[in-house]
mmCIF file of C-alpha atoms in Angstrom:
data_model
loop_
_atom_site.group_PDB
_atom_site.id
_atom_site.type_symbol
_atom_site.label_atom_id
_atom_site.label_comp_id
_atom_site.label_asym_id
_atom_site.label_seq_id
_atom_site.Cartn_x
_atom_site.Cartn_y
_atom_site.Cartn_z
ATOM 1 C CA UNK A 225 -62.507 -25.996 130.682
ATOM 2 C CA UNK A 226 -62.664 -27.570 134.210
ATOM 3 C CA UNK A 227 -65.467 -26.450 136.508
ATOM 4 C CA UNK A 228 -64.195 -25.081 139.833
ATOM 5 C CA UNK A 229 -66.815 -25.469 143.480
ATOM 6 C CA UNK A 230 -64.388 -23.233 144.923
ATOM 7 C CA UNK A 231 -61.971 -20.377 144.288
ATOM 8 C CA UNK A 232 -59.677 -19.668 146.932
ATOM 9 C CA UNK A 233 -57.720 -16.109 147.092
ATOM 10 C CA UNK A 234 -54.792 -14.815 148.418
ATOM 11 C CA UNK A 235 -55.334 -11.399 150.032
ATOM 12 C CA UNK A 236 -51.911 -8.658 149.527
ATOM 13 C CA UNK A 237 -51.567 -8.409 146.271
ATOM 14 C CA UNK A 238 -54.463 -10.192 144.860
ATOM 15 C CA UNK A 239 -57.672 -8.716 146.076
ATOM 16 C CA UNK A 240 -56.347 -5.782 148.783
ATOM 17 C CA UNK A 241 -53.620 -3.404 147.300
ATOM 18 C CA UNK A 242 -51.342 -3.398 151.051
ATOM 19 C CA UNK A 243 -47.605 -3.277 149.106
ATOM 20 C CA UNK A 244 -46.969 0.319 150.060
ATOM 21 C CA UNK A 245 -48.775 0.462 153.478
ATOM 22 C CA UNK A 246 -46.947 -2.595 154.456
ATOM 23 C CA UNK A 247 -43.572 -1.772 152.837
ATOM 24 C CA UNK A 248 -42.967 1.988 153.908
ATOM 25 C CA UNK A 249 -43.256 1.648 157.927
ATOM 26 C CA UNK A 250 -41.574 -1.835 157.569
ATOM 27 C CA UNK A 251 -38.403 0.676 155.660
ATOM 28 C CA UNK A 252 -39.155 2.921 158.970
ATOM 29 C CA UNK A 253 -38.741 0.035 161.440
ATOM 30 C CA UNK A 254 -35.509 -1.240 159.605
ATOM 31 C CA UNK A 255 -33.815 1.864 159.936
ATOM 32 C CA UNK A 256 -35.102 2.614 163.596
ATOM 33 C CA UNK A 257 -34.346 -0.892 165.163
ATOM 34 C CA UNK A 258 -31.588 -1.986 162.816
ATOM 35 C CA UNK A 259 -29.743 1.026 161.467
ATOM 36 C CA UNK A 260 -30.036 0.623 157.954
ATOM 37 C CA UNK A 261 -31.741 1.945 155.215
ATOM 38 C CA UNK A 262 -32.961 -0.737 152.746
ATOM 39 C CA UNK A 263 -34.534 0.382 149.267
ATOM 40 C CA UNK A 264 -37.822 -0.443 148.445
ATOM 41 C CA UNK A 265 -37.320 -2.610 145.783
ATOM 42 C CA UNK A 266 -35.133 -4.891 148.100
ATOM 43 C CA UNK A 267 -37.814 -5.025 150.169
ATOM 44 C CA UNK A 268 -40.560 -6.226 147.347
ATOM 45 C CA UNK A 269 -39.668 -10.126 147.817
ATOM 46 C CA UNK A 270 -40.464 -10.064 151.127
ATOM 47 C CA UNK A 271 -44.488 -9.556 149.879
ATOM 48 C CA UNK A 272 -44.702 -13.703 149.376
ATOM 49 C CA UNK A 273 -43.398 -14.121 153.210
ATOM 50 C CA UNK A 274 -45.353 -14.332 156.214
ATOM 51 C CA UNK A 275 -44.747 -11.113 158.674
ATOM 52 C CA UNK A 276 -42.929 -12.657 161.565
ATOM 53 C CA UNK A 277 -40.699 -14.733 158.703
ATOM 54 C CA UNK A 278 -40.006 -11.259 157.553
ATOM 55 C CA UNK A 279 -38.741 -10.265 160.436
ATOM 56 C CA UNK A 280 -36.555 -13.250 161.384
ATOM 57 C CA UNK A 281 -35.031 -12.939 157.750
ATOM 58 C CA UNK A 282 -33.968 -9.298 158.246
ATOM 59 C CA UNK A 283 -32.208 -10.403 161.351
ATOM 60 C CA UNK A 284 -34.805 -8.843 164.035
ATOM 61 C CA UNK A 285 -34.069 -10.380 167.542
ATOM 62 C CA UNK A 286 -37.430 -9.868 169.670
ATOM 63 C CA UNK A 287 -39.937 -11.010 166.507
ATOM 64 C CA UNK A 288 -42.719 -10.312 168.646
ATOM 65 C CA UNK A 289 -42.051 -6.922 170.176
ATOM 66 C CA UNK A 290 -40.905 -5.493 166.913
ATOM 67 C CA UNK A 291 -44.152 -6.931 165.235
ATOM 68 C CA UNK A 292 -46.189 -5.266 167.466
ATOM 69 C CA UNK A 293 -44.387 -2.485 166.164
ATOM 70 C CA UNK A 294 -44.908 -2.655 162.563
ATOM 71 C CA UNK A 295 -48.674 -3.819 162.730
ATOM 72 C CA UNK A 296 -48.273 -0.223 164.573
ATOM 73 C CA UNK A 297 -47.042 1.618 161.968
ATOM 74 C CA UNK A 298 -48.912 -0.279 159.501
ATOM 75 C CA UNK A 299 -52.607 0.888 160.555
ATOM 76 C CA UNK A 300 -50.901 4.417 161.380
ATOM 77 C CA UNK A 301 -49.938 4.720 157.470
ATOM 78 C CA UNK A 302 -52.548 7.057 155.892
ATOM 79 C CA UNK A 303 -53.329 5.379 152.576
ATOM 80 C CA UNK A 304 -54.323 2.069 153.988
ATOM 81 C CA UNK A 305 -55.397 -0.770 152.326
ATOM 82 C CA UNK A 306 -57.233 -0.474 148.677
ATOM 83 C CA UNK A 307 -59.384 -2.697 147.118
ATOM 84 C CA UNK A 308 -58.105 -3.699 143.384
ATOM 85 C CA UNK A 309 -60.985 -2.177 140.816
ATOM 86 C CA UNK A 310 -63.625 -4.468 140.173
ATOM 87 C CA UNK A 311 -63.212 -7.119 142.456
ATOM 88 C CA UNK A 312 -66.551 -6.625 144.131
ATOM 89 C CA UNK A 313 -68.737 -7.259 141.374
ATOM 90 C CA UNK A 314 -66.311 -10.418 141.055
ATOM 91 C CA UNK A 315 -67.362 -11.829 144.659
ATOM 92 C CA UNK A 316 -70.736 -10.464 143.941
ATOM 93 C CA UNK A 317 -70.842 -12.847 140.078
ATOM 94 C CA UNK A 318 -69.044 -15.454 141.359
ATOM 95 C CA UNK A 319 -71.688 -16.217 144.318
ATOM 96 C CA UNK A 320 -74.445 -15.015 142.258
ATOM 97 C CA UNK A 321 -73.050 -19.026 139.808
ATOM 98 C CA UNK A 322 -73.141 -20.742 143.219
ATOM 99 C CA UNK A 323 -69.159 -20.558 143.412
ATOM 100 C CA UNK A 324 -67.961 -20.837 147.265
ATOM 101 C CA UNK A 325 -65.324 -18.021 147.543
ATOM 102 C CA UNK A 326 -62.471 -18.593 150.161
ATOM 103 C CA UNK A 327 -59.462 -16.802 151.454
ATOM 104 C CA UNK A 328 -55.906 -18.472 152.217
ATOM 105 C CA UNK A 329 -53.699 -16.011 153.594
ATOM 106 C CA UNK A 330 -50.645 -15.392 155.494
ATOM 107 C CA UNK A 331 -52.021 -12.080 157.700
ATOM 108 C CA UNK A 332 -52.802 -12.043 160.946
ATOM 109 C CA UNK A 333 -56.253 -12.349 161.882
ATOM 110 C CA UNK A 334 -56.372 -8.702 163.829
ATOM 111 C CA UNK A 335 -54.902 -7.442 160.873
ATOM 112 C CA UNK A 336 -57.209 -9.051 158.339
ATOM 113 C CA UNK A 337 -60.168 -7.604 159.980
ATOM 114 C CA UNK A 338 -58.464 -4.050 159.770
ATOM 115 C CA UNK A 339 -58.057 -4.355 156.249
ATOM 116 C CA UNK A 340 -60.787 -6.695 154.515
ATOM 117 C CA UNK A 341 -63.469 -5.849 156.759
ATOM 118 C CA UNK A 342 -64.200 -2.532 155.381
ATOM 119 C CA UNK A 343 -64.655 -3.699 152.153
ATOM 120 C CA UNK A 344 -67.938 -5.313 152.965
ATOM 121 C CA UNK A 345 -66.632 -8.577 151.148
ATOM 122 C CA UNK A 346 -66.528 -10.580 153.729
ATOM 123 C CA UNK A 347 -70.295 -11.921 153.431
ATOM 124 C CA UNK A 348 -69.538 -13.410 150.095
ATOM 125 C CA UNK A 349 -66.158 -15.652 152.192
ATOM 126 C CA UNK A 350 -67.325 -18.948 153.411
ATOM 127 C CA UNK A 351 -63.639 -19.418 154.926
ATOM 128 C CA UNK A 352 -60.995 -18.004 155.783
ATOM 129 C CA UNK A 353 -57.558 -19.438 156.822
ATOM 130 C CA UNK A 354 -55.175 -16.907 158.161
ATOM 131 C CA UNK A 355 -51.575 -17.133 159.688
ATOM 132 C CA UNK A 356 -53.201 -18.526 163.098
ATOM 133 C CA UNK A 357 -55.089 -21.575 161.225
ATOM 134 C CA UNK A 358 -51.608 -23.342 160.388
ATOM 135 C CA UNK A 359 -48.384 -24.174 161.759
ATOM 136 C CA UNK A 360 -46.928 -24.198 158.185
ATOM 137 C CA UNK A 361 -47.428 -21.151 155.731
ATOM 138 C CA UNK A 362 -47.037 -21.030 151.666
ATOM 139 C CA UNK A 363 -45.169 -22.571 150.105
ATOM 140 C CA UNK A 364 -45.774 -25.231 152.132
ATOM 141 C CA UNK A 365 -49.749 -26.561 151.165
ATOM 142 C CA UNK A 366 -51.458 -26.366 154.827
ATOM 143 C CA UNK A 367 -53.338 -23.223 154.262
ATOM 144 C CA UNK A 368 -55.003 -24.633 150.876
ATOM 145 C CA UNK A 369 -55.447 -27.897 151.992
ATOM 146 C CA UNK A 370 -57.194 -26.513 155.463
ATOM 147 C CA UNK A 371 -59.607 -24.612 153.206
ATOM 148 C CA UNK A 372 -59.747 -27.982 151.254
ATOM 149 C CA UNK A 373 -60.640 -29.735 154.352
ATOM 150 C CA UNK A 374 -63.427 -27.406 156.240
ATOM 151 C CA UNK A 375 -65.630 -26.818 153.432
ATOM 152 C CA UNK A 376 -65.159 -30.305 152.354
ATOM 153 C CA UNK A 377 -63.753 -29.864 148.535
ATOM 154 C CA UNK A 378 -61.692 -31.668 146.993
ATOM 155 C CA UNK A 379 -58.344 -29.897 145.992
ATOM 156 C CA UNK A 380 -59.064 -30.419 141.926
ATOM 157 C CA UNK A 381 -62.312 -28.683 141.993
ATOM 158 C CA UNK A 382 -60.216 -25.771 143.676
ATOM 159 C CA UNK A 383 -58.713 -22.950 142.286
ATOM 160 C CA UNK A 384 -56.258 -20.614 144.143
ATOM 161 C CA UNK A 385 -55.507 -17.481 142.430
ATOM 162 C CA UNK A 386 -52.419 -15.330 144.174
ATOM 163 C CA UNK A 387 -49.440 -12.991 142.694
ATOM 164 C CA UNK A 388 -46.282 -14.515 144.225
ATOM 165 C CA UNK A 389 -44.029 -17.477 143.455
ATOM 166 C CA UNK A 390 -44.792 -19.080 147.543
ATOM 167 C CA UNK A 391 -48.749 -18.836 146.107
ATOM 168 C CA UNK A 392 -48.075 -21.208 143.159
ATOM 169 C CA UNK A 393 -45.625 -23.517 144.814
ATOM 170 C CA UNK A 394 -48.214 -23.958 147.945
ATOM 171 C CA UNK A 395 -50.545 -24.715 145.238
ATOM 172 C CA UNK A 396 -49.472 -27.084 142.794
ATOM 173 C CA UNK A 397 -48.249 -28.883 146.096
ATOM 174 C CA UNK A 398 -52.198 -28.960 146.911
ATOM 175 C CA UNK A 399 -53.002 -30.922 143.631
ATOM 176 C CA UNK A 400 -54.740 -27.493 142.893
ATOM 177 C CA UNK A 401 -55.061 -25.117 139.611
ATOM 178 C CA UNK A 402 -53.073 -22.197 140.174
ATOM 179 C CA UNK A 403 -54.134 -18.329 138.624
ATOM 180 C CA UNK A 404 -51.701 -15.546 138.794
ATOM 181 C CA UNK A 405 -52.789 -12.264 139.407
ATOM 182 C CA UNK A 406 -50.988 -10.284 137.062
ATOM 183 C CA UNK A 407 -51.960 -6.905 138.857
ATOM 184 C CA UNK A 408 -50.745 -7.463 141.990
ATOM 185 C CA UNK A 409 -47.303 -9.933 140.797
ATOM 186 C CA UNK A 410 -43.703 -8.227 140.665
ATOM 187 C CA UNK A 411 -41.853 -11.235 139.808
ATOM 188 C CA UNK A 412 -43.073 -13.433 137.513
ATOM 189 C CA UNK A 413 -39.972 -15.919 136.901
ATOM 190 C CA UNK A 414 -40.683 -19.668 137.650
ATOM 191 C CA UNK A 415 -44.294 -19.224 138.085
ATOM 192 C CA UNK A 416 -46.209 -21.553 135.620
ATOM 193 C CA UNK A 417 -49.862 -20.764 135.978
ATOM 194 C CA UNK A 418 -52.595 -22.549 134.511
ATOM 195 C CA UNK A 419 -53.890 -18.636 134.004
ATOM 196 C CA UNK A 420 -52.830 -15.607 133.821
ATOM 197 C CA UNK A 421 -55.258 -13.052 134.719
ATOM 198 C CA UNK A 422 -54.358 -9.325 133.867
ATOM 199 C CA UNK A 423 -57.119 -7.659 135.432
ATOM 200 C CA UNK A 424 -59.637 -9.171 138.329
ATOM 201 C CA UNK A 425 -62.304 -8.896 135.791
ATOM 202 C CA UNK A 426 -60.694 -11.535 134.127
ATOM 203 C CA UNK A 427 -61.159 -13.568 136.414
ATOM 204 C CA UNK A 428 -65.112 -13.759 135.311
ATOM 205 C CA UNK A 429 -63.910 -13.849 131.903
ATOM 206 C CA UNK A 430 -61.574 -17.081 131.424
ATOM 207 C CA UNK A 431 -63.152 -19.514 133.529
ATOM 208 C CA UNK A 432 -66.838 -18.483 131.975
ATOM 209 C CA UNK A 433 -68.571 -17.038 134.718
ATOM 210 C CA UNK A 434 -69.963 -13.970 132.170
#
């Protein structure tokens, strides 16, 4: 069993339930600025992207202005974001071992307040490296090797656990171990994780912080 110094975590998906409050008013803004009415399951691959990729991919043609928009409708949408179960008194063990907990995400830094900051998490994150922190997002390695770099790590005594296929590529192109978060993971084809968690508790469990 290796010993990890650091365990980095995505955020949608893997620690912050956001699918529905990100998904619905994005289904809203498709139909108001495009004209077309996309299901929600077409819309569930689009989790692993960055928000302005998003955009560009559905063929948006002022990125910015209709961002604006959907960050809108995002905080607007009344059930939020939700913590997953049991994921504070994972932050809470994990720094209790000495383990430096880190977030690589692709939100926007505005947005990331709105979301994590009410979870009173945040004093157990000794980094963060949001959309703003790198030029190139998952699955390219910047935001794991930035991490990597500011708390000087190295890479193989990091873990990144995340729930999409753009997670584990951006990792294993790191030289880091790569956990799947089961709970949060809607696609599950071509991801080879070192583990498979199926609950955040599990976390704790497999890599013997209990």
């Amino acid at each position: 069993m290796r010993e990890y110094k650091c365990i980095i975590f995505d955020l949608d998906g893997t620690i912050l339930n956001t699918e529905r409050m990100n998904l619905i008013p994005l289904q809203r803004l498709i139909k108001e600025e495009l004209g077309e009415v996309i299901s929600y399951e077409d819309l569930l691959k689009y989790k692993a992207y960055a928000g302005k990729r998003t955009l560009e991919d559905l063929g948006f043609k002022d990125i910015d202005k209709s961002y604006k928009k959907w960050v809108q409708y995002v905080n607007d949408f009344e059930e939020g974001a939700v913590l997953y179960e049991g994921f504070d008194e994972v932050m809470k063990t994990l720094n209790s071992k000495g383990i430096i907990c880190a977030i690589a995400s692709s939100k926007m830094k505005d947005q990331y307040e709105i979301d994590f900051g009410p979870t009173g998490l945040k004093k157990y994150i000794q980094c963060e490296v949001l959309a703003d922190d790198t030029k190139r997002h998952k699955p390219y390695p910047d935001p794991l090797l930035k991490v990597s770099e500011i708390l000087n790590i190295s890479p193989k005594d990091c873990i990144y656990i995340g729930d999409t296929i753009f997670d584990f590529k951006a990792t294993k192109a790191a030289g880091m171990d790569f956990g799947i978060a089961m709970w949060g993971a809607d696609d599950l084809d071509g991801i080879d994780a070192d583990y498979n968690f199926k609950n955040p508790s599990d976390i704790l469990k497999e890599l013997n912080f209990l």
